Short mmCIF file of N, CA and C in Angstrom, two decimals:
data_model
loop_
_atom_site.label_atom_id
_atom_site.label_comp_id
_atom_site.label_asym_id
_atom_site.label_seq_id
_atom_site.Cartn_x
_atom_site.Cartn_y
_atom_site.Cartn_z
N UNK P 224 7.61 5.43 7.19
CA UNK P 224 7.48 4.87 5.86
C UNK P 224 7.46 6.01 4.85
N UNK P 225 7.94 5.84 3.70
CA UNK P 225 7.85 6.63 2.60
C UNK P 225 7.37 6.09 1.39
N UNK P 226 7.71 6.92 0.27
CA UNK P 226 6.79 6.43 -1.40
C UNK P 226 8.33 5.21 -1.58
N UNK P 227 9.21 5.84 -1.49
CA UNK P 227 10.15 4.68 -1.61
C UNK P 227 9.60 3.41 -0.99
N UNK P 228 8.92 3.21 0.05
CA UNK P 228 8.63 1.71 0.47
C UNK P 228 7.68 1.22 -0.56
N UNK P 229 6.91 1.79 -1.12
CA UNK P 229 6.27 2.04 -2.38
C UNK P 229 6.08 1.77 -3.18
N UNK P 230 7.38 1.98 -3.89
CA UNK P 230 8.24 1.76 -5.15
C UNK P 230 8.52 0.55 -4.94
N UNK P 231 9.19 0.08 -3.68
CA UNK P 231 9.78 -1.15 -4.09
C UNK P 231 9.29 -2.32 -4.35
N UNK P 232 7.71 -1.92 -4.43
CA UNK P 232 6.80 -3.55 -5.12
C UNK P 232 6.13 -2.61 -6.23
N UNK P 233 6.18 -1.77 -6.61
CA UNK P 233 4.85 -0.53 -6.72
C UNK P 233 5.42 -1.43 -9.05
N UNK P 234 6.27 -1.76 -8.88
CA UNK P 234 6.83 -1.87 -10.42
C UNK P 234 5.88 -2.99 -10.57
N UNK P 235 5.64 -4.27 -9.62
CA UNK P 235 4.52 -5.90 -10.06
C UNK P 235 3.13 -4.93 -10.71
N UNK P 236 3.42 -4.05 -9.87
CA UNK P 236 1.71 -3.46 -10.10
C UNK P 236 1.17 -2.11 -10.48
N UNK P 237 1.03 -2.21 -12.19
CA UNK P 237 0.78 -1.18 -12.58
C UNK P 237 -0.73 -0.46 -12.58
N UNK P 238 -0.72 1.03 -11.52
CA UNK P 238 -1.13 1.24 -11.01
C UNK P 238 -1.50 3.21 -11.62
N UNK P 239 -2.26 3.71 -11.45
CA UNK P 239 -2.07 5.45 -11.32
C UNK P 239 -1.57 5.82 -10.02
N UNK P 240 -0.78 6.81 -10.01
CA UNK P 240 -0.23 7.96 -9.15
C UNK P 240 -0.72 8.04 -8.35
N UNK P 241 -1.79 8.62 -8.73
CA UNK P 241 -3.39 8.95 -7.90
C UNK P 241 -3.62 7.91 -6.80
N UNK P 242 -3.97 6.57 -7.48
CA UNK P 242 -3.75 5.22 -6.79
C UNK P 242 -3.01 5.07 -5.66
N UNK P 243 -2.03 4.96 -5.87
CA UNK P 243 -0.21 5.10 -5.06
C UNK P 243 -0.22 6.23 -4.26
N UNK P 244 -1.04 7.08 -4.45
CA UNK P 244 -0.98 8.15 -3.51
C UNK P 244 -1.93 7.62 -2.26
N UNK P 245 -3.34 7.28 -2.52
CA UNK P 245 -3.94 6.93 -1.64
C UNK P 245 -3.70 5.73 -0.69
N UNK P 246 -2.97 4.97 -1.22
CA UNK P 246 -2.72 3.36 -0.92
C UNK P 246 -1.62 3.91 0.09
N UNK P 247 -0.72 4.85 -0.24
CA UNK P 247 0.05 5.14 0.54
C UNK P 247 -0.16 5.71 1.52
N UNK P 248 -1.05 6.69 1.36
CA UNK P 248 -1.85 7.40 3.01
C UNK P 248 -2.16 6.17 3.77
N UNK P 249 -3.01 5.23 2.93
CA UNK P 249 -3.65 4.48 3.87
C UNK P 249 -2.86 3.50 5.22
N UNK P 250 -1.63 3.16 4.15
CA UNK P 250 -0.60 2.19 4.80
C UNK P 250 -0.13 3.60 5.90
N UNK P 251 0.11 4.23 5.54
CA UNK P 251 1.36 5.27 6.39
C UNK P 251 0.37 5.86 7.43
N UNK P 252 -0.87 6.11 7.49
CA UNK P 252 -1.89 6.67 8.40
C UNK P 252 -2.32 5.50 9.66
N UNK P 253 -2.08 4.26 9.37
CA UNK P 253 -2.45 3.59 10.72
C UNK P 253 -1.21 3.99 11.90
N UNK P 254 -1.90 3.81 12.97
CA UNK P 254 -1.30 4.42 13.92
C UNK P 254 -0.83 3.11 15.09
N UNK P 255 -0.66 2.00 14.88
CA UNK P 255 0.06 0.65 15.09
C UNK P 255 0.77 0.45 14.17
N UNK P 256 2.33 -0.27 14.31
CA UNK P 256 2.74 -0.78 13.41
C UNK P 256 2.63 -1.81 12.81
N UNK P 257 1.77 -3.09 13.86
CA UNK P 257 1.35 -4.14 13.69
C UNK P 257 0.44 -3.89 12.39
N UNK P 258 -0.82 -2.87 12.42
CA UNK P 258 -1.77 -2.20 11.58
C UNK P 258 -1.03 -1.64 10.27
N UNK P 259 -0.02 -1.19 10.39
CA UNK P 259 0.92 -1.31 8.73
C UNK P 259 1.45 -2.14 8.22
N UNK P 260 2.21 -2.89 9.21
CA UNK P 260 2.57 -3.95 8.62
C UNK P 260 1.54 -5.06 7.37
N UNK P 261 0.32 -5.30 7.97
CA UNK P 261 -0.96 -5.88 7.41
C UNK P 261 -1.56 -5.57 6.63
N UNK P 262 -1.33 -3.98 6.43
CA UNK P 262 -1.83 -3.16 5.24
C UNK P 262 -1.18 -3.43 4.25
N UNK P 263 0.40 -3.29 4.43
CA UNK P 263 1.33 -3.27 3.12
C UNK P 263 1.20 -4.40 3.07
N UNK P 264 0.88 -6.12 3.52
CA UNK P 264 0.53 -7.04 3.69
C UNK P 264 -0.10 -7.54 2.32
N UNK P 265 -1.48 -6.52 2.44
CA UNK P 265 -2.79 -6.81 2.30
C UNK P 265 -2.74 -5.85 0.48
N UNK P 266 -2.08 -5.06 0.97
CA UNK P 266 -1.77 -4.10 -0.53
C UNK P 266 -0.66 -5.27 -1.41
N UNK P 267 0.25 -5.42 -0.79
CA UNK P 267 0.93 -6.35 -1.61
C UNK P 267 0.22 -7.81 -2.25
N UNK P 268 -0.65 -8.16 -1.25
CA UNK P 268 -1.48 -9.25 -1.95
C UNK P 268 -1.94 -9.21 -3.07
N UNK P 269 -3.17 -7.72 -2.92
CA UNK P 269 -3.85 -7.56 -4.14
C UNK P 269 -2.68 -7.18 -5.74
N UNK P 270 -2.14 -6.25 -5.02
CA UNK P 270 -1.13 -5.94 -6.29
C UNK P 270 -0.38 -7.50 -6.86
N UNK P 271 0.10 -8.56 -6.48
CA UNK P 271 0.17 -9.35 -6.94
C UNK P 271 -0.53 -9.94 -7.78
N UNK P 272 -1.72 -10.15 -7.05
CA UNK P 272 -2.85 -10.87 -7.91
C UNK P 272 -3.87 -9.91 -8.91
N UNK P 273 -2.96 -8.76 -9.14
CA UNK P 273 -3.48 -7.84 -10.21
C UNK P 273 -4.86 -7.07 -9.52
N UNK P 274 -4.82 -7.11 -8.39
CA UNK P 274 -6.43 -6.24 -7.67
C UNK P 274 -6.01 -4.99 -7.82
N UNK P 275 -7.37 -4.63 -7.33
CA UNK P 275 -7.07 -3.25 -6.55
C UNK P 275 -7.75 -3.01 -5.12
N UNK P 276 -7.40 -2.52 -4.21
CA UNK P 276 -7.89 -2.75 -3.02
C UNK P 276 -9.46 -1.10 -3.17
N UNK P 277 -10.46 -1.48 -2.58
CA UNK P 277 -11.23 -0.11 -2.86
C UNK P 277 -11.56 0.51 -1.09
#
């Protein structure tokens, strides 16, 4: 996975860098893919509904 996977919802949800940086470790650091998949899942949820995941 990269920041490009990222990007491509990262525009619904305006966010800091900073933000996007961590969100991105988090997704890209599980070590299942089942476990990323659910993350970017779970990140895409909140970013929809304007959250932020903490």
């Amino acid at each position: 996975m990269s920041s490009t996977l990222f990007d491509r919802w990262s525009c619904s949800c305006a966010t800091s860098s900073g933000y996007k940086k961590v969100m991105l470790h988090w997704v890209t650091s599980a070590k299942k893919t089942e476990t990323r998949a659910a993350r970017l899942a779970r990140l895409r949820q909140a970013c929809a509904a304007g959250e932020r995941l903490r």
